[in-house]
Structure formats: structure tokens, C-alpha cells
Amino acid sequence: MRLTTKGRYAVTAMLDLAMHADNGPICLADIAKRQEISLSYLEQLFARLRRNGLVDSVRGPGGGYLLTLSPEAISVAQVIDAVDESVDATRCGGMSDCQQGDTCLTHHLWNELSEQIHGFLDGVTLGQLARRDEFRAIATRQHRAADNQIPASSP
């Protein structure tokens, strides 16, 4: 089972947006700088997030992106699903054709694991994460680093 960069970056960017939601629209360049994610990659992810109704864009000076719902109403699973990512532990991508077109012996086990992981992520909201002390401490460090133009991973 693996979650690709697309899903990880989407969750990271949405959590950053949630943690800065009180500041009005947030431009992707700020998220890119704080999270050290390519701006062009973020633009692709946010196009999908917008199409799926999780963010809205504001044009013009002071523009950027806003969450369409409160951080408490957006689960991590919703973010992952919005960017067409999956947390599938099966070898066949859930298609039941793992063994030359037939279901393999452990398909149902891995499928149930995938469902458990998705259920867990569906029970975790951006708001819950944004309130946690360890996430807030990291966000503060990243904000300072971005303001001082140093990599956020520096001590």
C-alpha cells in the first residue's frame, strides 16, 4: 500500500490552507514556499480540489484560495479522493483480477485493509489536525522560515 506524492501533497497543502484560513485567501505561491512544493504541481492539485468543491478561488489583488467548508467539515479522505488518489492495498487496484484475471487468495484481506485505511482517514478532519500542538509548532516554524527565505527543513 502506498499513498503517492499527489495525495500527500494535496493533504499537506489543504492543511496549510486550513491553518491560515483566518488570513483570507491564500495564494499558492505562499503554500509552495512554506511546504517546499512546486507551484505548478500545486496549481494542478488545486484545479482538482476546486472541481471537487473543496476550495474556491478569488481573483485579483489579495486573491488566492479559500476552503469552501470549515476545516472541521473536510476529511483527509475527501482531499485524497478529490485528487483521484487511492489508498488501495491490493495489487490489482481493487479490480479482483490479481491472478491472471482471477481473484488472488488474499485479495479480500487487502481490500478490507484499504477500506479500514480510508475509513480512518475519513474520520480525521483538517480542523482536528490544525488544532494539534505538534502541527501548529511545525506550521509556525515553516512560516518563520518562509518569511526569512530559509528552507523550512532547517533547524
PDB file of N, CA and C in Angstrom, residues 53-136:
ATOM      1  N   GLY A  53     -15.084  20.846  -5.344  1.00  0.00           N
ATOM      2  CA  GLY A  53     -15.809  21.666  -4.380  1.00  0.00           C
ATOM      3  C   GLY A  53     -15.170  21.843  -3.017  1.00  0.00           C
ATOM      4  N   LEU A  54     -13.875  21.556  -2.879  1.00  0.00           N
ATOM      5  CA  LEU A  54     -13.225  21.716  -1.584  1.00  0.00           C
ATOM      6  C   LEU A  54     -12.598  23.089  -1.395  1.00  0.00           C
ATOM      7  N   VAL A  55     -12.243  23.748  -2.496  1.00  0.00           N
ATOM      8  CA  VAL A  55     -11.678  25.097  -2.423  1.00  0.00           C
ATOM      9  C   VAL A  55     -12.362  25.976  -3.456  1.00  0.00           C
ATOM     10  N   ASP A  56     -12.253  27.262  -3.229  1.00  0.00           N
ATOM     11  CA  ASP A  56     -12.762  28.243  -4.178  1.00  0.00           C
ATOM     12  C   ASP A  56     -11.639  29.246  -4.413  1.00  0.00           C
ATOM     13  N   SER A  57     -11.573  29.783  -5.620  1.00  0.00           N
ATOM     14  CA  SER A  57     -10.514  30.747  -5.924  1.00  0.00           C
ATOM     15  C   SER A  57     -11.073  32.160  -5.924  1.00  0.00           C
ATOM     16  N   VAL A  58     -10.225  33.081  -5.519  1.00  0.00           N
ATOM     17  CA  VAL A  58     -10.550  34.501  -5.507  1.00  0.00           C
ATOM     18  C   VAL A  58      -9.521  35.174  -6.405  1.00  0.00           C
ATOM     19  N   ARG A  59      -9.984  35.875  -7.425  1.00  0.00           N
ATOM     20  CA  ARG A  59      -9.080  36.534  -8.376  1.00  0.00           C
ATOM     21  C   ARG A  59      -8.726  37.944  -7.924  1.00  0.00           C
ATOM     22  N   GLY A  60      -7.669  38.460  -8.530  1.00  0.00           N
ATOM     23  CA  GLY A  60      -7.287  39.842  -8.301  1.00  0.00           C
ATOM     24  C   GLY A  60      -6.289  40.007  -7.177  1.00  0.00           C
ATOM     25  N   PRO A  61      -5.937  41.288  -6.900  1.00  0.00           N
ATOM     26  CA  PRO A  61      -5.001  41.559  -5.804  1.00  0.00           C
ATOM     27  C   PRO A  61      -5.572  41.030  -4.491  1.00  0.00           C
ATOM     28  N   GLY A  62      -4.732  40.376  -3.735  1.00  0.00           N
ATOM     29  CA  GLY A  62      -5.189  39.786  -2.482  1.00  0.00           C
ATOM     30  C   GLY A  62      -5.945  38.496  -2.692  1.00  0.00           C
ATOM     31  N   GLY A  63      -5.927  37.987  -3.926  1.00  0.00           N
ATOM     32  CA  GLY A  63      -6.638  36.753  -4.250  1.00  0.00           C
ATOM     33  C   GLY A  63      -5.875  35.523  -3.799  1.00  0.00           C
ATOM     34  N   GLY A  64      -6.481  34.413  -4.046  1.00  0.00           N
ATOM     35  CA  GLY A  64      -5.889  33.145  -3.659  1.00  0.00           C
ATOM     36  C   GLY A  64      -6.981  32.111  -3.534  1.00  0.00           C
ATOM     37  N   TYR A  65      -6.794  31.196  -2.607  1.00  0.00           N
ATOM     38  CA  TYR A  65      -7.756  30.119  -2.407  1.00  0.00           C
ATOM     39  C   TYR A  65      -8.314  30.140  -0.997  1.00  0.00           C
ATOM     40  N   LEU A  66      -9.571  29.735  -0.898  1.00  0.00           N
ATOM     41  CA  LEU A  66     -10.276  29.588   0.376  1.00  0.00           C
ATOM     42  C   LEU A  66     -10.888  28.201   0.429  1.00  0.00           C
ATOM     43  N   LEU A  67     -11.019  27.661   1.612  1.00  0.00           N
ATOM     44  CA  LEU A  67     -11.770  26.423   1.783  1.00  0.00           C
ATOM     45  C   LEU A  67     -13.243  26.739   1.572  1.00  0.00           C
ATOM     46  N   THR A  68     -13.975  25.836   0.929  1.00  0.00           N
ATOM     47  CA  THR A  68     -15.404  26.067   0.732  1.00  0.00           C
ATOM     48  C   THR A  68     -16.211  25.658   1.961  1.00  0.00           C
ATOM     49  N   LEU A  69     -15.633  24.842   2.800  1.00  0.00           N
ATOM     50  CA  LEU A  69     -16.266  24.382   4.035  1.00  0.00           C
ATOM     51  C   LEU A  69     -15.335  24.684   5.194  1.00  0.00           C
ATOM     52  N   SER A  70     -15.827  24.558   6.387  1.00  0.00           N
ATOM     53  CA  SER A  70     -14.948  24.738   7.545  1.00  0.00           C
ATOM     54  C   SER A  70     -13.942  23.584   7.569  1.00  0.00           C
ATOM     55  N   PRO A  71     -12.772  23.807   8.152  1.00  0.00           N
ATOM     56  CA  PRO A  71     -11.784  22.728   8.249  1.00  0.00           C
ATOM     57  C   PRO A  71     -12.339  21.493   8.969  1.00  0.00           C
ATOM     58  N   GLU A  72     -13.295  21.707   9.855  1.00  0.00           N
ATOM     59  CA  GLU A  72     -13.917  20.587  10.577  1.00  0.00           C
ATOM     60  C   GLU A  72     -14.772  19.714   9.660  1.00  0.00           C
ATOM     61  N   ALA A  73     -15.192  20.259   8.548  1.00  0.00           N
ATOM     62  CA  ALA A  73     -16.092  19.537   7.643  1.00  0.00           C
ATOM     63  C   ALA A  73     -15.360  18.857   6.488  1.00  0.00           C
ATOM     64  N   ILE A  74     -14.037  18.978   6.438  1.00  0.00           N
ATOM     65  CA  ILE A  74     -13.270  18.378   5.343  1.00  0.00           C
ATOM     66  C   ILE A  74     -12.365  17.293   5.909  1.00  0.00           C
ATOM     67  N   SER A  75     -12.618  16.068   5.493  1.00  0.00           N
ATOM     68  CA  SER A  75     -11.793  14.956   5.974  1.00  0.00           C
ATOM     69  C   SER A  75     -10.579  14.768   5.074  1.00  0.00           C
ATOM     70  N   VAL A  76      -9.567  14.136   5.619  1.00  0.00           N
ATOM     71  CA  VAL A  76      -8.367  13.818   4.852  1.00  0.00           C
ATOM     72  C   VAL A  76      -8.741  12.919   3.668  1.00  0.00           C
ATOM     73  N   ALA A  77      -9.654  11.990   3.872  1.00  0.00           N
ATOM     74  CA  ALA A  77     -10.082  11.100   2.778  1.00  0.00           C
ATOM     75  C   ALA A  77     -10.724  11.893   1.642  1.00  0.00           C
ATOM     76  N   GLN A  78     -11.503  12.923   1.966  1.00  0.00           N
ATOM     77  CA  GLN A  78     -12.118  13.748   0.922  1.00  0.00           C
ATOM     78  C   GLN A  78     -11.055  14.416   0.059  1.00  0.00           C
ATOM     79  N   VAL A  79      -9.993  14.879   0.685  1.00  0.00           N
ATOM     80  CA  VAL A  79      -8.907  15.531  -0.049  1.00  0.00           C
ATOM     81  C   VAL A  79      -8.236  14.520  -0.975  1.00  0.00           C
ATOM     82  N   ILE A  80      -7.922  13.355  -0.444  1.00  0.00           N
ATOM     83  CA  ILE A  80      -7.266  12.314  -1.238  1.00  0.00           C
ATOM     84  C   ILE A  80      -8.162  11.886  -2.394  1.00  0.00           C
ATOM     85  N   ASP A  81      -9.429  11.694  -2.122  1.00  0.00           N
ATOM     86  CA  ASP A  81     -10.376  11.301  -3.172  1.00  0.00           C
ATOM     87  C   ASP A  81     -10.496  12.387  -4.248  1.00  0.00           C
ATOM     88  N   ALA A  82     -10.449  13.654  -3.836  1.00  0.00           N
ATOM     89  CA  ALA A  82     -10.635  14.766  -4.770  1.00  0.00           C
ATOM     90  C   ALA A  82      -9.525  14.845  -5.813  1.00  0.00           C
ATOM     91  N   VAL A  83      -8.338  14.373  -5.465  1.00  0.00           N
ATOM     92  CA  VAL A  83      -7.233  14.412  -6.429  1.00  0.00           C
ATOM     93  C   VAL A  83      -7.036  13.059  -7.110  1.00  0.00           C
ATOM     94  N   ASP A  84      -8.093  12.243  -7.074  1.00  0.00           N
ATOM     95  CA  ASP A  84      -8.091  10.935  -7.730  1.00  0.00           C
ATOM     96  C   ASP A  84      -6.987  10.019  -7.225  1.00  0.00           C
ATOM     97  N   GLU A  85      -6.728  10.099  -5.959  1.00  0.00           N
ATOM     98  CA  GLU A  85      -5.744   9.245  -5.320  1.00  0.00           C
ATOM     99  C   GLU A  85      -6.498   8.128  -4.609  1.00  0.00           C
ATOM    100  N   SER A  86      -5.821   7.032  -4.351  1.00  0.00           N
ATOM    101  CA  SER A  86      -6.461   5.974  -3.580  1.00  0.00           C
ATOM    102  C   SER A  86      -5.483   5.460  -2.540  1.00  0.00           C
ATOM    103  N   VAL A  87      -6.021   4.819  -1.557  1.00  0.00           N
ATOM    104  CA  VAL A  87      -5.203   4.162  -0.537  1.00  0.00           C
ATOM    105  C   VAL A  87      -5.468   2.667  -0.645  1.00  0.00           C
ATOM    106  N   ASP A  88      -5.234   2.154  -1.824  1.00  0.00           N
ATOM    107  CA  ASP A  88      -5.540   0.769  -2.148  1.00  0.00           C
ATOM    108  C   ASP A  88      -4.359  -0.132  -1.826  1.00  0.00           C
ATOM    109  N   ALA A  89      -4.589  -1.135  -0.980  1.00  0.00           N
ATOM    110  CA  ALA A  89      -3.537  -2.074  -0.602  1.00  0.00           C
ATOM    111  C   ALA A  89      -3.512  -3.312  -1.491  1.00  0.00           C
ATOM    112  N   THR A  90      -4.475  -3.429  -2.401  1.00  0.00           N
ATOM    113  CA  THR A  90      -4.482  -4.606  -3.283  1.00  0.00           C
ATOM    114  C   THR A  90      -3.472  -4.418  -4.411  1.00  0.00           C
ATOM    115  N   ARG A  91      -3.020  -5.533  -4.940  1.00  0.00           N
ATOM    116  CA  ARG A  91      -2.082  -5.491  -6.056  1.00  0.00           C
ATOM    117  C   ARG A  91      -2.790  -5.167  -7.371  1.00  0.00           C
ATOM    118  N   CYS A  92      -4.088  -5.436  -7.412  1.00  0.00           N
ATOM    119  CA  CYS A  92      -4.860  -5.314  -8.656  1.00  0.00           C
ATOM    120  C   CYS A  92      -5.631  -4.001  -8.758  1.00  0.00           C
ATOM    121  N   GLY A  93      -5.431  -3.108  -7.809  1.00  0.00           N
ATOM    122  CA  GLY A  93      -6.179  -1.851  -7.838  1.00  0.00           C
ATOM    123  C   GLY A  93      -7.656  -2.049  -7.544  1.00  0.00           C
ATOM    124  N   GLY A  94      -7.987  -3.096  -6.800  1.00  0.00           N
ATOM    125  CA  GLY A  94      -9.365  -3.368  -6.422  1.00  0.00           C
ATOM    126  C   GLY A  94     -10.204  -4.014  -7.509  1.00  0.00           C
ATOM    127  N   MET A  95      -9.580  -4.420  -8.601  1.00  0.00           N
ATOM    128  CA  MET A  95     -10.319  -4.963  -9.744  1.00  0.00           C
ATOM    129  C   MET A  95     -10.589  -6.477  -9.648  1.00  0.00           C
ATOM    130  N   SER A  96     -10.042  -7.136  -8.635  1.00  0.00           N
ATOM    131  CA  SER A  96     -10.235  -8.587  -8.430  1.00  0.00           C
ATOM    132  C   SER A  96      -9.677  -9.434  -9.564  1.00  0.00           C
ATOM    133  N   ASP A  97      -8.685  -8.909 -10.270  1.00  0.00           N
ATOM    134  CA  ASP A  97      -8.067  -9.688 -11.350  1.00  0.00           C
ATOM    135  C   ASP A  97      -6.576  -9.882 -11.088  1.00  0.00           C
ATOM    136  N   CYS A  98      -6.258 -10.123  -9.831  1.00  0.00           N
ATOM    137  CA  CYS A  98      -4.871 -10.165  -9.372  1.00  0.00           C
ATOM    138  C   CYS A  98      -4.068 -11.338  -9.937  1.00  0.00           C
ATOM    139  N   GLN A  99      -4.735 -12.413 -10.231  1.00  0.00           N
ATOM    140  CA  GLN A  99      -4.031 -13.640 -10.630  1.00  0.00           C
ATOM    141  C   GLN A  99      -4.519 -14.083 -12.008  1.00  0.00           C
ATOM    142  N   GLN A 100      -3.897 -13.582 -13.044  1.00  0.00           N
ATOM    143  CA  GLN A 100      -4.276 -13.874 -14.432  1.00  0.00           C
ATOM    144  C   GLN A 100      -5.785 -13.729 -14.647  1.00  0.00           C
ATOM    145  N   GLY A 101      -6.348 -12.627 -14.163  1.00  0.00           N
ATOM    146  CA  GLY A 101      -7.760 -12.343 -14.369  1.00  0.00           C
ATOM    147  C   GLY A 101      -8.676 -12.844 -13.274  1.00  0.00           C
ATOM    148  N   ASP A 102      -8.156 -13.608 -12.326  1.00  0.00           N
ATOM    149  CA  ASP A 102      -8.951 -14.121 -11.214  1.00  0.00           C
ATOM    150  C   ASP A 102      -8.534 -13.464  -9.905  1.00  0.00           C
ATOM    151  N   THR A 103      -9.382 -13.573  -8.915  1.00  0.00           N
ATOM    152  CA  THR A 103      -9.094 -13.031  -7.596  1.00  0.00           C
ATOM    153  C   THR A 103      -8.034 -13.890  -6.910  1.00  0.00           C
ATOM    154  N   CYS A 104      -7.014 -13.247  -6.355  1.00  0.00           N
ATOM    155  CA  CYS A 104      -5.966 -13.993  -5.646  1.00  0.00           C
ATOM    156  C   CYS A 104      -6.462 -14.370  -4.246  1.00  0.00           C
ATOM    157  N   LEU A 105      -5.726 -15.237  -3.620  1.00  0.00           N
ATOM    158  CA  LEU A 105      -6.116 -15.783  -2.315  1.00  0.00           C
ATOM    159  C   LEU A 105      -6.288 -14.696  -1.247  1.00  0.00           C
ATOM    160  N   THR A 106      -5.460 -13.663  -1.262  1.00  0.00           N
ATOM    161  CA  THR A 106      -5.502 -12.640  -0.204  1.00  0.00           C
ATOM    162  C   THR A 106      -6.179 -11.340  -0.630  1.00  0.00           C
ATOM    163  N   HIS A 107      -6.821 -11.339  -1.784  1.00  0.00           N
ATOM    164  CA  HIS A 107      -7.452 -10.116  -2.289  1.00  0.00           C
ATOM    165  C   HIS A 107      -8.402  -9.485  -1.262  1.00  0.00           C
ATOM    166  N   HIS A 108      -9.252 -10.283  -0.674  1.00  0.00           N
ATOM    167  CA  HIS A 108     -10.259  -9.735   0.246  1.00  0.00           C
ATOM    168  C   HIS A 108      -9.617  -9.142   1.502  1.00  0.00           C
ATOM    169  N   LEU A 109      -8.525  -9.740   1.953  1.00  0.00           N
ATOM    170  CA  LEU A 109      -7.800  -9.204   3.104  1.00  0.00           C
ATOM    171  C   LEU A 109      -7.283  -7.805   2.785  1.00  0.00           C
ATOM    172  N   TRP A 110      -6.595  -7.651   1.651  1.00  0.00           N
ATOM    173  CA  TRP A 110      -6.021  -6.355   1.285  1.00  0.00           C
ATOM    174  C   TRP A 110      -7.121  -5.350   0.956  1.00  0.00           C
ATOM    175  N   ASN A 111      -8.203  -5.799   0.400  1.00  0.00           N
ATOM    176  CA  ASN A 111      -9.314  -4.904   0.118  1.00  0.00           C
ATOM    177  C   ASN A 111      -9.930  -4.370   1.419  1.00  0.00           C
ATOM    178  N   GLU A 112     -10.089  -5.240   2.409  1.00  0.00           N
ATOM    179  CA  GLU A 112     -10.614  -4.810   3.701  1.00  0.00           C
ATOM    180  C   GLU A 112      -9.656  -3.838   4.394  1.00  0.00           C
ATOM    181  N   LEU A 113      -8.338  -4.083   4.252  1.00  0.00           N
ATOM    182  CA  LEU A 113      -7.360  -3.152   4.807  1.00  0.00           C
ATOM    183  C   LEU A 113      -7.519  -1.774   4.153  1.00  0.00           C
ATOM    184  N   SER A 114      -7.681  -1.744   2.850  1.00  0.00           N
ATOM    185  CA  SER A 114      -7.884  -0.481   2.130  1.00  0.00           C
ATOM    186  C   SER A 114      -9.103   0.256   2.665  1.00  0.00           C
ATOM    187  N   GLU A 115     -10.182  -0.481   2.895  1.00  0.00           N
ATOM    188  CA  GLU A 115     -11.401   0.129   3.420  1.00  0.00           C
ATOM    189  C   GLU A 115     -11.185   0.683   4.827  1.00  0.00           C
ATOM    190  N   GLN A 116     -10.410  -0.042   5.650  1.00  0.00           N
ATOM    191  CA  GLN A 116     -10.122   0.428   7.012  1.00  0.00           C
ATOM    192  C   GLN A 116      -9.297   1.711   6.977  1.00  0.00           C
ATOM    193  N   ILE A 117      -8.312   1.757   6.102  1.00  0.00           N
ATOM    194  CA  ILE A 117      -7.469   2.956   5.992  1.00  0.00           C
ATOM    195  C   ILE A 117      -8.315   4.138   5.525  1.00  0.00           C
ATOM    196  N   HIS A 118      -9.130   3.923   4.510  1.00  0.00           N
ATOM    197  CA  HIS A 118      -9.986   5.000   4.008  1.00  0.00           C
ATOM    198  C   HIS A 118     -10.941   5.473   5.106  1.00  0.00           C
ATOM    199  N   GLY A 119     -11.502   4.528   5.855  1.00  0.00           N
ATOM    200  CA  GLY A 119     -12.396   4.885   6.955  1.00  0.00           C
ATOM    201  C   GLY A 119     -11.691   5.702   8.026  1.00  0.00           C
ATOM    202  N   PHE A 120     -10.455   5.313   8.339  1.00  0.00           N
ATOM    203  CA  PHE A 120      -9.675   6.067   9.319  1.00  0.00           C
ATOM    204  C   PHE A 120      -9.455   7.496   8.831  1.00  0.00           C
ATOM    205  N   LEU A 121      -9.007   7.645   7.574  1.00  0.00           N
ATOM    206  CA  LEU A 121      -8.735   8.974   7.022  1.00  0.00           C
ATOM    207  C   LEU A 121     -10.007   9.798   6.874  1.00  0.00           C
ATOM    208  N   ASP A 122     -11.142   9.133   6.694  1.00  0.00           N
ATOM    209  CA  ASP A 122     -12.409   9.838   6.605  1.00  0.00           C
ATOM    210  C   ASP A 122     -12.842  10.369   7.972  1.00  0.00           C
ATOM    211  N   GLY A 123     -12.314   9.783   9.026  1.00  0.00           N
ATOM    212  CA  GLY A 123     -12.638  10.216  10.384  1.00  0.00           C
ATOM    213  C   GLY A 123     -11.713  11.294  10.920  1.00  0.00           C
ATOM    214  N   VAL A 124     -10.728  11.703  10.126  1.00  0.00           N
ATOM    215  CA  VAL A 124      -9.782  12.742  10.544  1.00  0.00           C
ATOM    216  C   VAL A 124     -10.037  13.975   9.687  1.00  0.00           C
ATOM    217  N   THR A 125     -10.300  15.112  10.335  1.00  0.00           N
ATOM    218  CA  THR A 125     -10.573  16.337   9.581  1.00  0.00           C
ATOM    219  C   THR A 125      -9.367  17.274   9.605  1.00  0.00           C
ATOM    220  N   LEU A 126      -9.360  18.185   8.659  1.00  0.00           N
ATOM    221  CA  LEU A 126      -8.312  19.207   8.634  1.00  0.00           C
ATOM    222  C   LEU A 126      -8.356  20.038   9.913  1.00  0.00           C
ATOM    223  N   GLY A 127      -9.552  20.287  10.409  1.00  0.00           N
ATOM    224  CA  GLY A 127      -9.704  21.055  11.647  1.00  0.00           C
ATOM    225  C   GLY A 127      -9.071  20.362  12.835  1.00  0.00           C
ATOM    226  N   GLN A 128      -9.259  19.042  12.928  1.00  0.00           N
ATOM    227  CA  GLN A 128      -8.648  18.289  14.026  1.00  0.00           C
ATOM    228  C   GLN A 128      -7.129  18.381  13.956  1.00  0.00           C
ATOM    229  N   LEU A 129      -6.586  18.227  12.761  1.00  0.00           N
ATOM    230  CA  LEU A 129      -5.134  18.299  12.606  1.00  0.00           C
ATOM    231  C   LEU A 129      -4.619  19.699  12.912  1.00  0.00           C
ATOM    232  N   ALA A 130      -5.328  20.715  12.450  1.00  0.00           N
ATOM    233  CA  ALA A 130      -4.897  22.099  12.633  1.00  0.00           C
ATOM    234  C   ALA A 130      -4.863  22.506  14.106  1.00  0.00           C
ATOM    235  N   ARG A 131      -5.630  21.849  14.935  1.00  0.00           N
ATOM    236  CA  ARG A 131      -5.669  22.170  16.373  1.00  0.00           C
ATOM    237  C   ARG A 131      -4.574  21.470  17.161  1.00  0.00           C
ATOM    238  N   ARG A 132      -3.970  20.450  16.584  1.00  0.00           N
ATOM    239  CA  ARG A 132      -2.964  19.682  17.328  1.00  0.00           C
ATOM    240  C   ARG A 132      -1.676  20.489  17.495  1.00  0.00           C
ATOM    241  N   ASP A 133      -1.139  20.459  18.714  1.00  0.00           N
ATOM    242  CA  ASP A 133       0.043  21.250  19.053  1.00  0.00           C
ATOM    243  C   ASP A 133       1.226  20.957  18.147  1.00  0.00           C
ATOM    244  N   GLU A 134       1.464  19.684  17.839  1.00  0.00           N
ATOM    245  CA  GLU A 134       2.645  19.357  17.033  1.00  0.00           C
ATOM    246  C   GLU A 134       2.525  19.903  15.608  1.00  0.00           C
ATOM    247  N   PHE A 135       1.313  19.940  15.070  1.00  0.00           N
ATOM    248  CA  PHE A 135       1.097  20.506  13.734  1.00  0.00           C
ATOM    249  C   PHE A 135       1.261  22.025  13.771  1.00  0.00           C
ATOM    250  N   ARG A 136       0.760  22.639  14.834  1.00  0.00           N
ATOM    251  CA  ARG A 136       0.857  24.096  14.964  1.00  0.00           C
ATOM    252  C   ARG A 136       2.316  24.533  15.114  1.00  0.00           C
TER     253      ARG A 136
END
